[in-house]
Amino acid sequence: MALAFRTAALLKPEARLAQALSEFKAVLSDSQKMRLRMHQGQAPPKPHDVLKFSAELNQKAQRQVHCFGPRFQCVLEFVQRFSAVADTIIGGSQQLIASAAWGVVKLALQIASGFLAYFEELSKLFKEIGRSCPRHEEFGVLFKDHPPVQAALCEYFVSVVSLCKKVVAFSNKSSLSQFSASFLRPFDAEFATFRSELLRLSHSIRDEASLASKKAASNEVTEASKFQALSTKFRQSLSKDVRDIQLALAQQNRRIYLDGLSTYSSNQTYYRQIRKQGTTAVLMCCGKLGSGKTALTANLLDYLCLSTDASQVAFHFCRFDHAESTGVKVVLGSLLRQLLEPLQLDINEKDLDSQMLDREDIVRAMLGKLPLKRTYILIIDGLDGWENRTLRELLGLLRILIKGPEHTFKIFCSCRNDLEDVVRQALVPQFQLHMMEDIREMEEYVLSSLESCLEQGDLSVQEPALVLRIKDALVGAADGMYLWVSLQIQTLCSLTSDKEITKALMDLPKDLPETYRRILLRIKAKGAPLEVIKRMYKVVLAARRPLDINELRECLKIAPGSTTWNISSLINDMRRTISSGGSLLAMNEETDTVHLAHHSVAKFFELNRDPHTAELCFDSKSAESLLGAICITYVSREYSRPQ
């Protein structure tokens, strides 16, 4: 065995990968080998293929606690990007390597998805691996003159293929063998080596890429020119643009997949009718605050990716906590690039430069590059936080699209009820969908949420009939607000007795602001560190993008203006600290980032005038001033640890 490992280590990267692929095929059944050959016969995957396969995985979660697609997202993107530059990394036939690499991962997940309990654990493993998964910007210096980087990246993918082999081998066992194996050797013990090995290799890739970058920087001018040309080609092949941001944002929104599942299912026929219409059409979705518009939009995106050519679908999720996702130019550039990228056109960057052309001219120029007699679908969510002037400008540009006779567009946009007239006046939608309260759908959502909390041990009751009383009380008071229901369930889970739960059901808050106020009151009653919690709220609100746990950890302990740094002052248990902030904060389990539970929370902090909770509230200017001072201090201070 040792000799085999030493021999394998001497093989070239392409041979190492070929060997791993051969070992993977050896554990497949005849029918599975046929499916793999079908994947290998296809063209190398594109970004929209990741989106489509993620939607397929989401279907497995229709009655589950979590949405599976986002958990696999980072690894799937890595495989797709690896496939896009396989010839640059290891040479040889790009299509052969790309289709094999993508096919292995896709087939392994398709096979494992048939065993739901096992698939749940596997999704958690892929989520952890994805957090340290190499990003394309980290090995953007790759080219054939840097063998260490090539070798490190190939070693990483060889481990991914080995992991897939292990997954398939377990899935192909009989039910009795699976049960015995799980009993004798739990999932974590069985796959722990893959987790640690992939983490080690990820660090190795970063180290080698850093050394390669420094070496390239010291080369002669001719070598630098060669490096620049190859780097540019690499970045272009990966479409390192707004599309990447949007893929991530769409997946983040899918974590609330169940919130809009029932509403989406009941309107599938409605969507099909709109798609069948041969002319341009606009569908506007309106609803009150917290009624599940974003979840509905994410589900619609899944449905379209599975039922149509995903390359003809462009989408944009405007996020209140991600500054890069808002703005007319960003939305316009995102949508147009997604439609144009699959065509592999040579697009001059000046075509999208608003300083060179009027934005209406940009739209018309890009329309001239789209093939005629095709239907394009545009999905835009999150117009609620826009100023009227900016929103009208965006809607005016969209109107140029729907007026053009040469192309057929299907546009879906969602907004609050108070923006309904603005959108209707600009786009004149032929179809309108109101997020109306549906008792049956709300009952399904509440029951599935309560079952999930009971299974995970978050909710404890002595009397089983209390669960039905909780359901009846929440459904009766929800008024169509899924967010309100979610927050009430989180509150009920924090209570310690049936008596406390019953008392809470008799005095439910009437709306979201009252819910937020009561959350702050409970935080005060628990004696939590209010100064730390308020700073946490401020930093999260002021950040231009969601901060991860470690970034937030440092922000909480940096004293503006201080020139010293004591690492021992950092909070040890950040998850408990974040939890002390109540349901107003939420964590993204795929990325370990922290954000406000809803954009209305920020408005509540600014407008709340309740004297009992005033000490935890603030305005946006004070939050921005605090974070600005923290950032200035961070870049100017002396640290006791190497940077």
XYZ file of C-alpha atoms in Angstrom:
643
model
C 0.000 0.000 0.000
C 2.810 2.391 0.915
C 4.525 1.592 -2.403
C 1.306 2.349 -4.244
C 1.047 5.765 -2.569
C 4.681 6.575 -3.382
C 4.141 5.537 -6.999
C 0.973 7.606 -7.248
C 2.769 10.631 -5.834
C 5.241 10.497 -8.760
C 2.523 10.630 -11.396
C 1.761 13.810 -13.294
C -1.343 15.747 -12.251
C -3.362 14.540 -15.239
C -2.433 10.931 -14.472
C -3.282 11.346 -10.801
C -6.731 12.587 -11.683
C -7.206 9.855 -14.282
C -6.310 7.234 -11.661
C -8.805 8.666 -9.180
C -11.517 8.687 -11.866
C -10.738 5.073 -12.726
C -11.053 4.025 -9.087
C -14.380 5.859 -8.884
C -15.732 3.977 -11.907
C -14.714 0.672 -10.313
C -17.352 1.023 -7.549
C -20.197 1.827 -9.962
C -22.853 -0.583 -11.112
C -23.455 -1.046 -14.857
C -26.399 1.357 -14.866
C -24.410 3.926 -12.907
C -21.521 3.654 -15.375
C -23.963 4.350 -18.165
C -25.188 7.486 -16.376
C -21.589 8.630 -15.899
C -20.895 8.172 -19.624
C -23.917 10.356 -20.360
C -22.466 13.106 -18.178
C -19.073 12.733 -19.866
C -20.669 13.127 -23.289
C -21.902 16.589 -22.402
C -20.101 19.912 -22.775
C -18.134 21.319 -19.811
C -20.502 22.790 -17.210
C -21.414 26.467 -17.139
C -22.487 28.569 -14.123
C -26.150 28.012 -14.956
C -25.549 24.236 -14.776
C -24.600 24.699 -11.114
C -27.824 26.610 -10.583
C -29.905 23.922 -12.281
C -28.350 21.034 -10.369
C -28.739 22.941 -7.122
C -32.445 23.297 -7.919
C -32.646 19.528 -8.412
C -31.125 18.983 -4.975
C -33.588 21.471 -3.505
C -36.430 19.224 -4.618
C -35.163 16.630 -2.170
C -35.898 19.078 0.663
C -39.567 19.666 -0.035
C -40.608 18.182 3.281
C -37.325 18.519 5.109
C -35.981 20.983 7.643
C -33.229 22.333 5.429
C -32.799 23.138 1.788
C -29.968 20.931 0.498
C -28.853 22.935 -2.569
C -26.989 25.754 -0.778
C -24.993 23.285 1.323
C -23.375 21.852 -1.800
C -23.040 25.199 -3.569
C -19.388 26.061 -2.860
C -18.103 22.615 -3.819
C -20.244 22.556 -6.967
C -18.924 25.979 -7.982
C -15.366 24.801 -7.390
C -15.907 21.771 -9.622
C -17.501 23.913 -12.340
C -14.667 26.443 -12.221
C -12.050 23.716 -12.164
C -13.668 22.233 -15.249
C -13.629 25.598 -17.021
C -9.821 25.843 -16.789
C -8.803 22.176 -16.708
C -6.661 22.602 -19.837
C -4.813 25.543 -18.237
C -4.157 23.595 -15.041
C -3.154 20.152 -16.280
C -3.284 20.312 -20.053
C -4.922 17.674 -22.202
C -8.474 17.604 -23.432
C -10.524 20.145 -21.521
C -13.862 18.611 -22.474
C -12.850 15.102 -21.371
C -11.497 16.244 -17.986
C -14.259 18.781 -17.405
C -17.136 16.434 -18.159
C -15.555 13.642 -16.081
C -14.933 15.906 -13.087
C -18.427 17.372 -13.100
C -20.026 14.005 -13.832
C -18.365 12.306 -10.850
C -19.647 14.802 -8.296
C -23.074 15.083 -9.885
C -23.575 11.319 -10.097
C -22.387 10.731 -6.522
C -24.860 13.269 -5.143
C -27.707 11.933 -7.284
C -27.084 8.413 -5.970
C -26.748 9.523 -2.349
C -29.927 11.621 -2.527
C -31.944 8.416 -2.567
C -31.028 7.860 1.091
C -32.446 10.923 2.826
C -31.045 10.480 6.343
C -27.581 9.754 4.917
C -27.923 12.633 2.453
C -28.695 15.023 5.315
C -25.368 14.156 6.986
C -23.549 14.312 3.667
C -24.916 17.791 2.998
C -23.524 18.961 6.352
C -20.112 17.562 5.415
C -20.138 19.352 2.043
C -21.204 22.548 3.783
C -18.146 22.382 6.061
C -15.845 21.540 3.162
C -17.303 24.402 1.153
C -16.319 26.980 3.764
C -12.630 26.319 3.060
C -13.066 25.395 -0.603
C -10.550 27.192 -2.890
C -12.013 30.230 -4.640
C -11.015 31.063 -8.179
C -9.511 34.403 -7.157
C -7.158 32.507 -4.827
C -5.583 30.489 -7.642
C -6.040 33.045 -10.412
C -2.249 32.985 -10.975
C -2.422 29.482 -12.429
C -0.608 28.687 -15.635
C 1.660 25.957 -16.885
C 4.855 27.411 -15.415
C 3.759 26.815 -11.826
C 3.689 23.041 -11.221
C 3.351 23.308 -7.404
C 0.075 25.177 -7.762
C -1.166 22.708 -10.371
C -0.208 19.777 -8.192
C -1.872 21.217 -5.083
C -5.101 21.939 -6.937
C -5.147 18.515 -8.563
C -4.496 16.841 -5.224
C -7.517 18.670 -3.860
C -9.726 17.439 -6.653
C -8.352 13.899 -6.366
C -9.538 13.957 -2.745
C -12.956 15.199 -3.866
C -13.215 12.269 -6.293
C -12.125 9.858 -3.536
C -14.834 11.282 -1.298
C -17.388 10.709 -4.058
C -16.177 7.125 -4.404
C -16.745 6.579 -0.696
C -20.240 8.083 -0.975
C -21.226 5.806 -3.855
C -19.722 2.713 -2.243
C -21.809 3.289 0.897
C -24.980 4.056 -1.082
C -24.619 0.833 -3.097
C -24.638 -1.314 0.052
C -27.770 -3.163 1.079
C -30.014 -1.576 3.699
C -28.810 -4.070 6.310
C -25.167 -3.382 5.485
C -25.771 0.366 5.678
C -27.407 0.024 9.071
C -24.573 -2.173 10.373
C -21.922 0.172 9.022
C -23.643 3.234 10.546
C -23.955 1.476 13.906
C -20.365 0.237 14.027
C -18.791 3.373 12.541
C -20.851 6.609 12.636
C -20.859 9.009 9.698
C -18.533 11.535 11.342
C -15.914 8.894 12.087
C -16.206 7.433 8.588
C -15.682 10.732 6.775
C -13.557 12.709 9.261
C -10.352 12.043 7.315
C -11.800 13.627 4.168
C -12.785 16.748 6.094
C -9.310 17.235 7.564
C -7.498 16.304 4.341
C -9.470 18.736 2.182
C -8.911 21.497 4.728
C -5.160 20.818 4.643
C -5.085 20.813 0.849
C -7.067 24.039 0.714
C -4.437 25.745 2.850
C -1.740 24.229 0.648
C -3.342 25.722 -2.466
C -3.432 29.173 -0.881
C 0.214 28.906 0.176
C 1.408 27.742 -3.237
C -0.683 30.361 -5.045
C 0.774 33.070 -2.795
C 4.334 31.949 -3.571
C 3.542 31.763 -7.284
C 2.097 35.256 -7.212
C 5.198 36.678 -5.506
C 7.435 34.893 -7.976
C 5.461 36.219 -10.922
C 5.701 39.754 -9.533
C 9.511 39.572 -9.566
C 9.816 38.225 -13.120
C 11.037 40.208 -16.083
C 8.656 42.462 -17.977
C 8.112 39.899 -20.705
C 7.190 37.251 -18.201
C 4.893 39.670 -16.427
C 3.113 40.374 -19.704
C 2.679 36.668 -20.279
C 1.336 36.243 -16.753
C -1.090 39.130 -17.217
C -2.446 37.691 -20.470
C -2.986 34.260 -18.964
C -4.554 35.703 -15.819
C -6.955 37.763 -17.908
C -7.975 34.702 -19.919
C -8.445 32.752 -16.703
C -10.682 35.394 -15.138
C -12.739 35.703 -18.310
C -13.242 31.932 -18.502
C -14.655 31.997 -14.986
C -16.990 34.957 -15.629
C -15.720 36.760 -12.557
C -18.448 39.353 -12.625
C -21.694 40.279 -10.989
C -22.996 36.827 -11.942
C -20.862 35.251 -9.200
C -22.317 37.596 -6.586
C -25.820 36.831 -7.776
C -25.337 33.067 -7.647
C -24.293 33.422 -4.027
C -27.156 35.748 -3.177
C -29.711 33.466 -4.816
C -28.438 30.515 -2.834
C -28.540 32.518 0.400
C -32.180 33.287 -0.241
C -32.920 29.612 -0.881
C -32.146 28.730 2.709
C -35.719 29.940 3.409
C -37.042 27.605 0.722
C -39.815 26.179 2.904
C -41.173 29.632 3.698
C -42.723 29.932 0.267
C -43.025 26.304 -0.747
C -46.784 25.900 -0.506
C -47.559 29.252 -2.100
C -45.208 28.409 -4.948
C -46.737 24.977 -5.506
C -50.266 26.318 -5.688
C -49.257 28.808 -8.379
C -47.271 26.476 -10.672
C -50.151 26.358 -13.155
C -50.243 30.146 -13.150
C -46.539 30.336 -14.055
C -46.944 27.804 -16.846
C -49.708 29.873 -18.428
C -47.508 32.957 -18.418
C -44.617 31.070 -20.014
C -46.844 29.692 -22.743
C -47.954 33.172 -23.756
C -46.119 33.953 -26.976
C -45.655 37.676 -26.361
C -43.760 39.735 -23.805
C -45.423 39.644 -20.383
C -44.832 41.092 -16.911
C -45.826 39.353 -13.682
C -45.810 41.519 -10.550
C -45.910 39.938 -7.097
C -47.072 42.172 -4.246
C -47.345 41.447 -0.565
C -47.054 42.872 2.893
C -43.906 42.904 4.984
C -42.715 39.375 5.814
C -45.252 37.612 3.592
C -42.651 35.402 1.874
C -42.055 37.271 -1.414
C -38.323 36.502 -1.528
C -38.878 32.818 -0.749
C -41.512 32.665 -3.493
C -39.068 34.280 -5.928
C -36.301 31.804 -5.068
C -38.697 28.906 -5.601
C -39.791 30.334 -8.934
C -36.139 30.487 -9.958
C -35.740 26.808 -9.055
C -38.830 25.917 -11.072
C -37.613 27.813 -14.148
C -34.114 26.315 -13.973
C -35.627 22.824 -13.970
C -38.279 23.431 -16.611
C -36.526 25.638 -19.159
C -33.115 26.467 -20.590
C -31.337 28.041 -17.620
C -29.112 30.093 -19.951
C -32.193 32.126 -20.914
C -32.957 32.993 -17.276
C -31.386 36.033 -15.603
C -32.045 36.946 -11.991
C -31.138 39.538 -9.392
C -31.814 39.484 -5.661
C -31.441 42.921 -4.095
C -30.163 42.454 -0.556
C -30.504 45.154 2.079
C -27.370 43.819 3.814
C -25.205 43.590 0.686
C -24.416 46.969 -0.880
C -23.017 45.371 -4.050
C -26.421 43.938 -4.906
C -28.204 47.285 -5.241
C -28.068 50.160 -7.692
C -29.347 50.599 -11.231
C -25.989 49.884 -12.858
C -25.437 46.748 -10.785
C -28.885 45.316 -11.526
C -28.666 46.221 -15.196
C -25.156 44.809 -15.582
C -26.068 41.632 -13.716
C -29.099 40.840 -15.870
C -27.461 41.666 -19.198
C -24.256 39.784 -18.455
C -26.166 36.653 -17.484
C -27.989 36.699 -20.811
C -24.885 37.452 -22.862
C -22.287 35.192 -21.210
C -23.652 31.889 -22.598
C -23.368 33.348 -26.103
C -19.574 33.719 -25.658
C -19.579 37.089 -27.357
C -16.604 39.425 -27.312
C -18.158 42.227 -25.251
C -16.212 45.430 -24.870
C -16.229 46.660 -21.277
C -17.042 50.119 -22.613
C -20.443 48.763 -23.669
C -21.407 48.620 -20.006
C -19.641 51.791 -18.875
C -22.294 54.304 -17.862
C -19.684 57.080 -18.094
C -19.306 56.461 -21.827
C -22.962 55.924 -22.748
C -26.369 56.813 -21.468
C -27.911 53.825 -19.676
C -30.728 53.646 -22.199
C -28.077 53.387 -24.927
C -26.412 50.561 -22.970
C -29.660 48.589 -22.885
C -30.240 49.082 -26.601
C -26.633 48.134 -27.422
C -26.887 44.918 -25.429
C -30.280 44.081 -26.946
C -28.641 44.263 -30.349
C -26.316 41.414 -29.339
C -29.074 39.021 -28.200
C -30.305 36.458 -30.743
C -33.744 37.183 -32.143
C -36.855 35.025 -31.781
C -35.937 33.761 -28.336
C -37.694 34.163 -24.999
C -35.723 35.604 -22.090
C -36.850 35.479 -18.464
C -35.837 38.187 -15.978
C -36.417 37.784 -12.227
C -35.926 40.730 -9.876
C -36.579 40.573 -6.147
C -36.184 43.071 -3.329
C -37.256 46.414 -4.781
C -38.677 47.433 -1.388
C -35.647 49.330 -0.117
C -35.131 51.503 -3.207
C -35.777 55.216 -3.321
C -38.604 56.156 -5.670
C -36.347 58.096 -8.039
C -33.869 55.241 -8.430
C -36.644 52.670 -8.697
C -38.351 54.646 -11.463
C -35.063 54.799 -13.374
C -34.653 51.027 -13.205
C -38.260 50.393 -14.204
C -37.842 52.784 -17.124
C -34.903 50.748 -18.420
C -36.878 47.527 -18.058
C -39.651 49.153 -20.037
C -37.227 49.556 -22.960
C -36.834 45.772 -22.940
C -40.534 44.994 -23.045
C -41.189 47.572 -25.764
C -38.711 46.019 -28.182
C -40.539 43.997 -30.854
C -37.522 41.848 -31.765
C -37.276 39.966 -28.453
C -39.741 38.291 -26.096
C -39.243 38.942 -22.385
C -40.997 37.465 -19.366
C -40.338 39.709 -16.374
C -41.102 38.775 -12.778
C -40.636 41.347 -10.022
C -41.694 41.460 -6.383
C -42.365 44.439 -4.145
C -44.363 45.609 -1.157
C -47.986 46.647 -1.525
C -47.162 50.350 -1.190
C -44.970 50.213 -4.327
C -47.633 48.509 -6.410
C -48.761 51.701 -8.173
C -45.188 52.728 -9.066
C -44.424 49.365 -10.678
C -47.790 49.123 -12.412
C -47.451 52.577 -13.937
C -44.000 51.822 -15.380
C -44.336 48.213 -16.549
C -48.110 47.816 -17.010
C -48.058 44.160 -15.847
C -50.422 41.762 -17.603
C -50.446 39.480 -14.551
C -50.463 40.271 -10.863
C -50.023 37.940 -7.924
C -50.960 39.050 -4.422
C -49.451 37.248 -1.450
C -52.825 36.597 0.133
C -53.292 34.657 3.328
C -54.103 31.008 2.693
C -55.077 29.148 5.861
C -54.190 25.716 4.481
C -50.752 26.821 3.342
C -50.053 28.577 6.617
C -51.115 25.473 8.558
C -48.690 23.341 6.556
C -45.874 25.775 7.186
C -46.532 26.057 10.927
C -46.860 22.290 11.380
C -43.677 21.528 9.449
C -41.793 24.170 11.467
C -43.056 22.824 14.789
C -42.225 19.242 13.794
C -38.727 20.370 12.901
C -38.256 22.108 16.261
C -39.526 19.041 18.145
C -37.249 16.675 16.217
C -34.191 18.838 16.822
C -35.019 19.321 20.487
C -35.442 23.087 20.189
C -39.052 22.892 21.402
C -40.066 20.841 24.435
C -43.647 20.231 25.598
C -45.116 17.874 28.170
C -48.630 17.747 26.735
C -48.729 16.707 23.036
C -52.042 18.523 22.537
C -50.203 21.797 23.205
C -48.577 21.536 19.787
C -51.996 21.742 18.121
C -52.926 24.712 20.280
C -49.716 26.445 19.215
C -50.582 25.742 15.590
C -54.108 27.113 15.904
C -52.959 30.254 17.723
C -50.206 31.083 15.228
C -52.317 30.389 12.144
C -55.149 32.488 13.536
C -52.951 35.520 14.207
C -50.426 35.261 11.343
C -52.327 37.434 8.842
C -50.211 35.930 6.050
C -46.852 36.907 7.590
C -44.455 33.959 7.460
C -41.677 35.998 9.057
C -43.928 36.829 12.008
C -44.709 33.124 12.484
C -41.035 32.185 12.329
C -40.153 34.722 15.024
C -42.989 33.564 17.301
C -41.849 29.951 17.011
C -38.306 30.961 17.954
C -39.712 32.742 20.987
C -41.792 29.726 22.036
C -38.713 27.510 21.747
C -36.944 29.673 24.332
C -39.673 29.094 26.936
C -39.147 26.396 29.551
C -42.615 25.128 30.515
C -46.071 24.435 29.092
C -47.427 27.149 31.370
C -45.093 29.772 29.898
C -45.947 28.691 26.359
C -49.697 28.836 27.062
C -49.347 32.293 28.574
C -47.393 33.520 25.543
C -50.072 32.198 23.158
C -52.675 34.297 24.948
C -50.722 37.516 24.340
C -49.132 37.274 20.890
C -47.748 40.502 19.358
C -49.943 41.975 16.649
C -47.220 42.881 14.122
C -43.474 42.810 13.414
C -42.482 46.041 15.234
C -44.197 44.826 18.397
C -42.443 41.475 17.959
C -39.071 43.212 17.722
C -39.843 45.311 20.807
C -40.671 42.224 22.874
C -37.480 40.516 21.751
C -35.483 43.450 23.134
C -37.453 43.345 26.374
C -36.626 39.648 26.815
C -32.945 40.372 26.183
C -32.974 42.985 28.939
C -34.852 40.682 31.312
C -32.199 37.986 30.900
C -29.465 40.341 32.063
C -27.513 39.976 28.818
C -24.522 42.307 28.170
C -26.458 45.160 26.530
C -23.376 47.137 25.506
C -21.963 44.199 23.537
C -25.349 43.388 21.973
C -25.946 46.991 20.898
C -22.492 47.196 19.312
C -23.160 43.918 17.543
C -26.434 45.285 16.142
C -24.680 48.455 14.981
C -21.799 46.687 13.252
C -24.048 44.204 11.462
C -26.372 46.979 10.289
C -23.611 49.303 9.070
C -21.525 46.687 7.234
C -21.760 46.878 3.432
C -21.757 43.093 3.257
C -22.531 40.348 5.801
C -19.613 39.792 8.177
C -18.444 36.325 9.084
C -18.127 35.244 12.715
C -14.419 36.030 13.000
C -14.805 39.499 11.481
C -17.644 40.317 13.847
C -15.618 38.896 16.740
C -12.818 41.383 16.154
C -15.208 44.300 15.598
C -16.736 43.719 19.016
C -13.407 44.111 20.797
C -11.593 46.805 18.819
C -11.632 50.035 20.798
C -11.720 53.000 18.369
C -8.547 55.045 18.749
C -6.671 52.438 20.757
C -3.153 51.667 19.528
C -2.779 48.343 21.313
C -4.259 44.968 20.646
C -4.778 42.205 23.173
C -5.824 38.979 21.503
C -6.875 37.506 24.833
C -9.770 39.990 24.970
C -11.517 38.350 21.994
C -14.795 36.612 22.757
C -14.341 32.839 22.895
C -17.886 31.678 22.133
C -19.211 33.932 19.384
C -22.195 31.719 18.602
C -23.490 32.154 22.137
C -22.878 35.912 21.910
C -24.799 36.115 18.627
C -27.582 34.057 20.190
C -27.794 36.608 23.008
C -28.921 39.122 20.403
C -32.168 37.203 20.042
C -34.102 36.544 16.848
C -33.191 39.949 15.420
C -29.917 38.406 14.248
C -29.604 35.395 11.984
C -26.707 33.265 10.792
C -26.251 31.839 7.333
C -25.304 28.217 7.982
C -23.559 27.856 4.604
C -21.217 30.840 4.976
C -21.139 31.446 8.752
C -22.066 35.086 8.140
C -24.260 37.184 10.435
C -27.048 39.506 9.300
C -30.266 41.079 10.493
C -33.275 38.798 10.365
C -35.099 41.169 8.003
C -34.541 44.627 6.522
C -37.425 45.941 8.644
C -35.267 45.379 11.757
C -32.967 48.235 10.695
C -35.930 50.566 10.317
C -37.239 49.491 13.720
C -33.959 50.409 15.430
C -34.168 53.902 13.965
C -37.855 54.584 14.570
C -38.466 52.834 17.882
C -39.459 55.306 20.583
C -40.306 52.880 23.382
C -38.495 54.131 26.528
C -38.108 50.567 27.859
C -35.979 49.485 24.874
C -34.432 52.809 23.846
C -30.985 51.918 25.183
C -30.701 49.150 22.557
C -31.834 51.324 19.640
C -29.849 53.758 17.488
C -29.846 55.540 14.134
C -27.920 54.481 11.038
C -25.478 57.408 11.257
C -24.209 56.367 14.687
C -23.819 52.784 13.445
C -21.825 53.908 10.416
C -19.653 56.184 12.558
C -18.846 53.319 14.917
C -17.910 50.895 12.146
C -15.870 53.577 10.382
C -13.894 54.248 13.558
C -13.354 50.500 14.040
C -12.036 50.127 10.479
C -9.653 53.085 10.781
C -8.346 51.760 14.082
C -7.982 48.273 12.624
C -5.719 49.337 9.743
C -3.609 51.736 11.817
C -2.953 49.886 15.062
C -0.057 47.644 16.047
C -1.019 44.009 16.468
C 0.595 41.537 18.775
C -0.020 38.786 16.219
C 1.435 38.521 12.668
C -0.796 39.713 9.831
